[in-house]
XYZ file of C-alpha atoms in Angstrom:
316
model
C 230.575 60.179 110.182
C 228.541 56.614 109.727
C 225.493 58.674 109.833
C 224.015 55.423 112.168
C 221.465 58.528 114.202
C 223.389 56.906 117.679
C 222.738 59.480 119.619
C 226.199 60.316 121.855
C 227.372 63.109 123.903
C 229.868 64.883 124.141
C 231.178 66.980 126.467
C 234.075 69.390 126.736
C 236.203 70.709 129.725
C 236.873 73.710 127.353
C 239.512 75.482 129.375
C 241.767 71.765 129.814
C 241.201 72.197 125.853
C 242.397 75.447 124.918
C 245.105 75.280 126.774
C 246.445 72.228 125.678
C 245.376 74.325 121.915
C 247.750 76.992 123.127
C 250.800 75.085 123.950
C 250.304 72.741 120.990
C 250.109 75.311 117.993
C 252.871 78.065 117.523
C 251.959 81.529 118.964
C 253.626 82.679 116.211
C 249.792 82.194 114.565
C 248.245 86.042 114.863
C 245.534 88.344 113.211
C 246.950 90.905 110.935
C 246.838 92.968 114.416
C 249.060 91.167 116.211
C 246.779 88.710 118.432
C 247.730 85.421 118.791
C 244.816 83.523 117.439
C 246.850 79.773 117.780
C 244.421 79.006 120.775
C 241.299 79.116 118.267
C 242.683 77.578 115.237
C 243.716 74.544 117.873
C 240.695 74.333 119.530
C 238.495 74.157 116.046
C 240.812 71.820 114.705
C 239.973 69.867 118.168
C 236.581 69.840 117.757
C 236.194 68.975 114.400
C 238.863 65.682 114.763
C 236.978 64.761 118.291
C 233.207 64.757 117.174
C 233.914 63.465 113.483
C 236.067 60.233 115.399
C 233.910 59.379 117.773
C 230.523 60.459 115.979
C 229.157 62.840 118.344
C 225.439 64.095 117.602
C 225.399 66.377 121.006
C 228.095 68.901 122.219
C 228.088 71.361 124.820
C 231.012 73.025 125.944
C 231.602 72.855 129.483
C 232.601 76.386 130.953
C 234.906 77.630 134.274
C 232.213 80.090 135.540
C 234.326 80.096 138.603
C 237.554 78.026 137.772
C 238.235 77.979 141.979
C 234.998 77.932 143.971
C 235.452 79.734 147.349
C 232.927 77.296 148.824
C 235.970 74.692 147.560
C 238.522 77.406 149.219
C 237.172 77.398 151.829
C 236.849 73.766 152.747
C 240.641 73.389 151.679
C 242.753 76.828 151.377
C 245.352 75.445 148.930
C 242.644 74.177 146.758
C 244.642 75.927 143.596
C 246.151 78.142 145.157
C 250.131 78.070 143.175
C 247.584 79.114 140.486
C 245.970 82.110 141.656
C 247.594 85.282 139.914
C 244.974 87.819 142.183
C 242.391 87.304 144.807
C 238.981 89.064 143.884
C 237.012 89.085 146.955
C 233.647 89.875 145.049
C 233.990 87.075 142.340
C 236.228 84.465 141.328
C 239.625 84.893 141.743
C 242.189 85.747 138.582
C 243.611 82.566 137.523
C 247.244 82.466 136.174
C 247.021 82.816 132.403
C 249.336 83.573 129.851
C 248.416 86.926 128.103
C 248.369 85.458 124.752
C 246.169 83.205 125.861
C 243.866 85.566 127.603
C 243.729 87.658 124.637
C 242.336 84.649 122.632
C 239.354 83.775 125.353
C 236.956 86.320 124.213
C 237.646 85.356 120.339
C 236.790 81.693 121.633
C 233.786 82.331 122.977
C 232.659 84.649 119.762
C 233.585 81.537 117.900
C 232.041 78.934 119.447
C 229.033 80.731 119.294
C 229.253 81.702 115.658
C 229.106 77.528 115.293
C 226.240 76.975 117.379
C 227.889 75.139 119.973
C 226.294 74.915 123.055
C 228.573 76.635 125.893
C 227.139 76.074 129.819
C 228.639 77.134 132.821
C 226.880 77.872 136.524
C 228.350 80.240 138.925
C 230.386 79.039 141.517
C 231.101 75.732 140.026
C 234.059 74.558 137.689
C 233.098 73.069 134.248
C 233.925 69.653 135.780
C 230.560 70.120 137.909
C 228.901 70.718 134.944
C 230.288 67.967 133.140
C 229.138 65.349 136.098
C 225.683 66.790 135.905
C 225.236 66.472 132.839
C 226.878 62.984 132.112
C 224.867 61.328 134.574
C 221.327 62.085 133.773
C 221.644 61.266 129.523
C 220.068 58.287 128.448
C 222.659 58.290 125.359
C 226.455 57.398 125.467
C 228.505 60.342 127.036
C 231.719 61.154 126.048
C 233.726 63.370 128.559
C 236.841 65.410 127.004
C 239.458 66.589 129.225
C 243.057 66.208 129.750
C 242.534 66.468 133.631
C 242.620 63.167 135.626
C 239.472 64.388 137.883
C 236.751 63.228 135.898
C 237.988 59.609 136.082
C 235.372 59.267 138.664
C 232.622 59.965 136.388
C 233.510 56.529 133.899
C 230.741 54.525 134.001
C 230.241 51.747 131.922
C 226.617 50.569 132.755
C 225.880 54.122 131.929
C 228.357 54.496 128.813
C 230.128 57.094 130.598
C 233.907 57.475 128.872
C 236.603 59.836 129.219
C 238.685 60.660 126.333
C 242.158 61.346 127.563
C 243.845 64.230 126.005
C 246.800 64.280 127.801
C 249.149 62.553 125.413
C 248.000 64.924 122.842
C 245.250 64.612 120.116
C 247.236 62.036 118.207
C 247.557 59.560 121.466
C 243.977 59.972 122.614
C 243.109 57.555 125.444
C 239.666 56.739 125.644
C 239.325 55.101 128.726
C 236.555 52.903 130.447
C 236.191 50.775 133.478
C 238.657 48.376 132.791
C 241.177 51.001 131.446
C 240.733 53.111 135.338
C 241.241 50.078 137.245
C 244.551 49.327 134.654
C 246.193 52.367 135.868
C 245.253 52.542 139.043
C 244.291 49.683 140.527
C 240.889 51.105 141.738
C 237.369 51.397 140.457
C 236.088 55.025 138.720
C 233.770 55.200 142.020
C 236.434 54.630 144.299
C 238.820 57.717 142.154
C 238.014 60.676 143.901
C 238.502 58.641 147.427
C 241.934 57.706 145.815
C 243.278 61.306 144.892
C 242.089 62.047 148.758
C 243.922 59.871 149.991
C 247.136 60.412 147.544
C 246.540 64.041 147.210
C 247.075 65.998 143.560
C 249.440 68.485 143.483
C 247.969 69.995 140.409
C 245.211 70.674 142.048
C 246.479 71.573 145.809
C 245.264 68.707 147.835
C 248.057 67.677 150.190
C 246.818 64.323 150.448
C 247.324 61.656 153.415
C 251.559 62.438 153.987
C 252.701 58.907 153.679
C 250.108 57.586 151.343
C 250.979 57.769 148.132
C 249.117 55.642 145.082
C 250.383 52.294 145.742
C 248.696 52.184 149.799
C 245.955 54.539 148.795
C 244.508 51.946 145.844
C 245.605 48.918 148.021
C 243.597 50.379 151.393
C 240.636 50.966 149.172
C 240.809 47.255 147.215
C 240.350 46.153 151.182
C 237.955 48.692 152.816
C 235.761 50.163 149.198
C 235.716 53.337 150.269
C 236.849 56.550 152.211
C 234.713 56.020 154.825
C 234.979 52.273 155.006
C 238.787 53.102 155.418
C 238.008 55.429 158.242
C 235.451 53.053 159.865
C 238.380 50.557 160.155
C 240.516 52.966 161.535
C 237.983 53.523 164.387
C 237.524 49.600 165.095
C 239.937 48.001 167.569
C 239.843 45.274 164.954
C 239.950 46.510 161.640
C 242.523 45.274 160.034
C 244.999 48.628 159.286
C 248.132 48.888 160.910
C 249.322 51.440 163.782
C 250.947 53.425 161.812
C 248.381 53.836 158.720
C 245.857 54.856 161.770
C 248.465 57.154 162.855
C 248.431 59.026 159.259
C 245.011 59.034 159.015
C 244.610 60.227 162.361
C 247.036 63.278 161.681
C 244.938 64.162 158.794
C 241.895 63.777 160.157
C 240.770 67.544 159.757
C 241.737 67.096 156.134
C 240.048 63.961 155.442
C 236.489 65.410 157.167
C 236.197 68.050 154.250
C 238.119 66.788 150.991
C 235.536 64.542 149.678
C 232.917 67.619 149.421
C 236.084 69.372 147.518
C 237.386 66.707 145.209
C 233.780 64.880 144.149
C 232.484 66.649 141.566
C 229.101 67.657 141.698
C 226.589 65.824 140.216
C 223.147 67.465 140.682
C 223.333 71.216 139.109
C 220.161 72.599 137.670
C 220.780 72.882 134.608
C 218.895 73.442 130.904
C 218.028 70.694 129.072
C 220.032 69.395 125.960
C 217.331 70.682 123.965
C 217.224 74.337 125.651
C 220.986 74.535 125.086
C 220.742 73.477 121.619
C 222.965 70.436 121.843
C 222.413 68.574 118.912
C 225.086 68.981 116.059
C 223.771 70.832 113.078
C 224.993 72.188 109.527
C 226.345 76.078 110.443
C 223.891 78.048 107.937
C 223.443 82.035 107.451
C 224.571 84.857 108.449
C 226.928 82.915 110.979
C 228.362 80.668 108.291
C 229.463 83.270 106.452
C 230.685 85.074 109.253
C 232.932 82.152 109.953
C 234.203 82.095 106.957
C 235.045 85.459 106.610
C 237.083 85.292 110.482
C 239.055 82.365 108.678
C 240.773 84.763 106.871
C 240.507 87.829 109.124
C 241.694 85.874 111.972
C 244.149 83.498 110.114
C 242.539 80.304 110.914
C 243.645 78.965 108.162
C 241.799 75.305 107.202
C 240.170 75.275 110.763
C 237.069 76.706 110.058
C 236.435 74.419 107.079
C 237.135 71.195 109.145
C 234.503 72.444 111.597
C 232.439 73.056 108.529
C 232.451 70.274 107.187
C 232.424 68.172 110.633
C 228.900 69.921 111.210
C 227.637 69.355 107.685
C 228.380 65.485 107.979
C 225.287 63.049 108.264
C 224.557 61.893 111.621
């Protein structure tokens, strides 16, 4: 690291990360017991790489309290719903997830908190909700980390608000800002969560506009700005949109009333300060060093731990 003292934040979407850890190091990489540990070495190895390139002073590790939010569910029923592996009607519901991986959670946590890295998550919300309350309130640079397209809408350049991209893998990171949204899809980062409304995100469940797709979505918004300019003109006997775009808006109408509350991530959770969460980036000392350490062999981390080390004991 420079060692400048910029302050910048990062943030993690920690489940997007671990499972992109997971499918990107061999399970093959187990404990002398047999668990697959390939989730933690990846994510450490993550971690270290992401806050010694882009100089991070703060990171807190955005948690899934409730990866599917039944207030979400019950807005929109498919809201993740090819995903769901059991309903739970007294908490959230059991997400599809390999068993290696879900073995490897727990160790994850114990890890992460071994390294003093701040983890945060708020009960019935999704880390993303965390993420967006967190980015917008910082008076330092925010970097968000996730390899999920959602939290385009939170890019924000008078704020320094960038997503870095992980979806091309760690060694084709895409850090993307304004100019780098409207590149690929021909709309601002405000108008984004308006766009995957209107185009829908099967990844995600939302069925979308049928008849929409990315093209007419981005090119209805560069006319009308918004969702709700869009559906202003649709009203007008002169606004400008075609019969038959009125027609598919009409037909979703019940859809369009209650996907913005679903697909906008929330932006105003109470949450702890960066300094009650213990944010800031510090050497590992103690006990918990040496506990580290000692897991890198238990565990069969192999050089993981050290590059975290030494990522935390580099000048900021």
């Amino acid at each position: 690291m420079s060692g400048s003292g910029m302050a910048r934040l990062m943030l993690l979407d920690t489940a997007s990360l671990y499972f992109r850890a997971f499918y990107g190091v061999p399970d093959t990489i187990r404990r002398k017991d047999g668990t697959p540990v390939n989730a933690v070495r990846g994510l450490l190895d993550m971690i270290a790489k992401l806050t010694t390139d882009f100089q991070a002073t703060h990171l807190i590790a955005c948690w899934d309290n409730n990866w599917r939010p039944k207030w979400r569910v019950d807005l929109i029923p498919s809201y993740k719903s090819h995903r769901v592996a059991k309903e739970v009607s007294s908490g959230p519901d059991v997400e599809v997830v390999p068993e290696a991986l879900q073995a490897q959670i727990p160790l994850i946590s114990h890890v992460l908190e071994l390294a003093g890295i701040a983890v945060v998550g708020v009960d019935d919300h999704e880390a993303d909700d965390v993420i967006g309350s967190y980015a917008g309130r910082q008076s330092m640079p925010v970097d968000v980390v996730t390899g999920d397209r959602d939290l385009f809408q939170l890019v924000d350049d008078e704020k320094s608000i960038r997503v870095i991209y992980t979806a091309r893998g760690m060694k084709n990171l895409e850090v993307l800002t304004e100019v780098d949204v409207v590149r690929k899809y021909r709309v601002l980062p405000q108008q984004y969560a308006d766009f995957a409304t209107l185009r829908g995100d099967s990844s995600d469940g939302l069925p979308g506009v049928a008849g929409i797709g990315e093209k007419t979505a981005a090119s209805l918004l560069a006319t009308h700005g918004s969702l709700a300019g869009l559906l202003e003109a649709a009203e007008a006997a002169d606004g400008g949109l075609s019969a038959g775009v009125k027609a598919k808006l009409a037909a979703a109408a019940d859809y369009l009333e209650v996907a913005p509350a679903v697909v906008n991530v929330v932006r105003d959770l109470d949450l702890p300060s960066l300094d009650e969460v213990g944010a800031q980036l510090k050497p590992v000392t103690g006990v918990s060093r040496d506990q580290l350490q000692e897991l890198s062999t238990e565990w069969n981390l192999g050089g993981a731990v050290k590059r975290l080390l030494d990522a935390f004991d580099a000048p900021r």
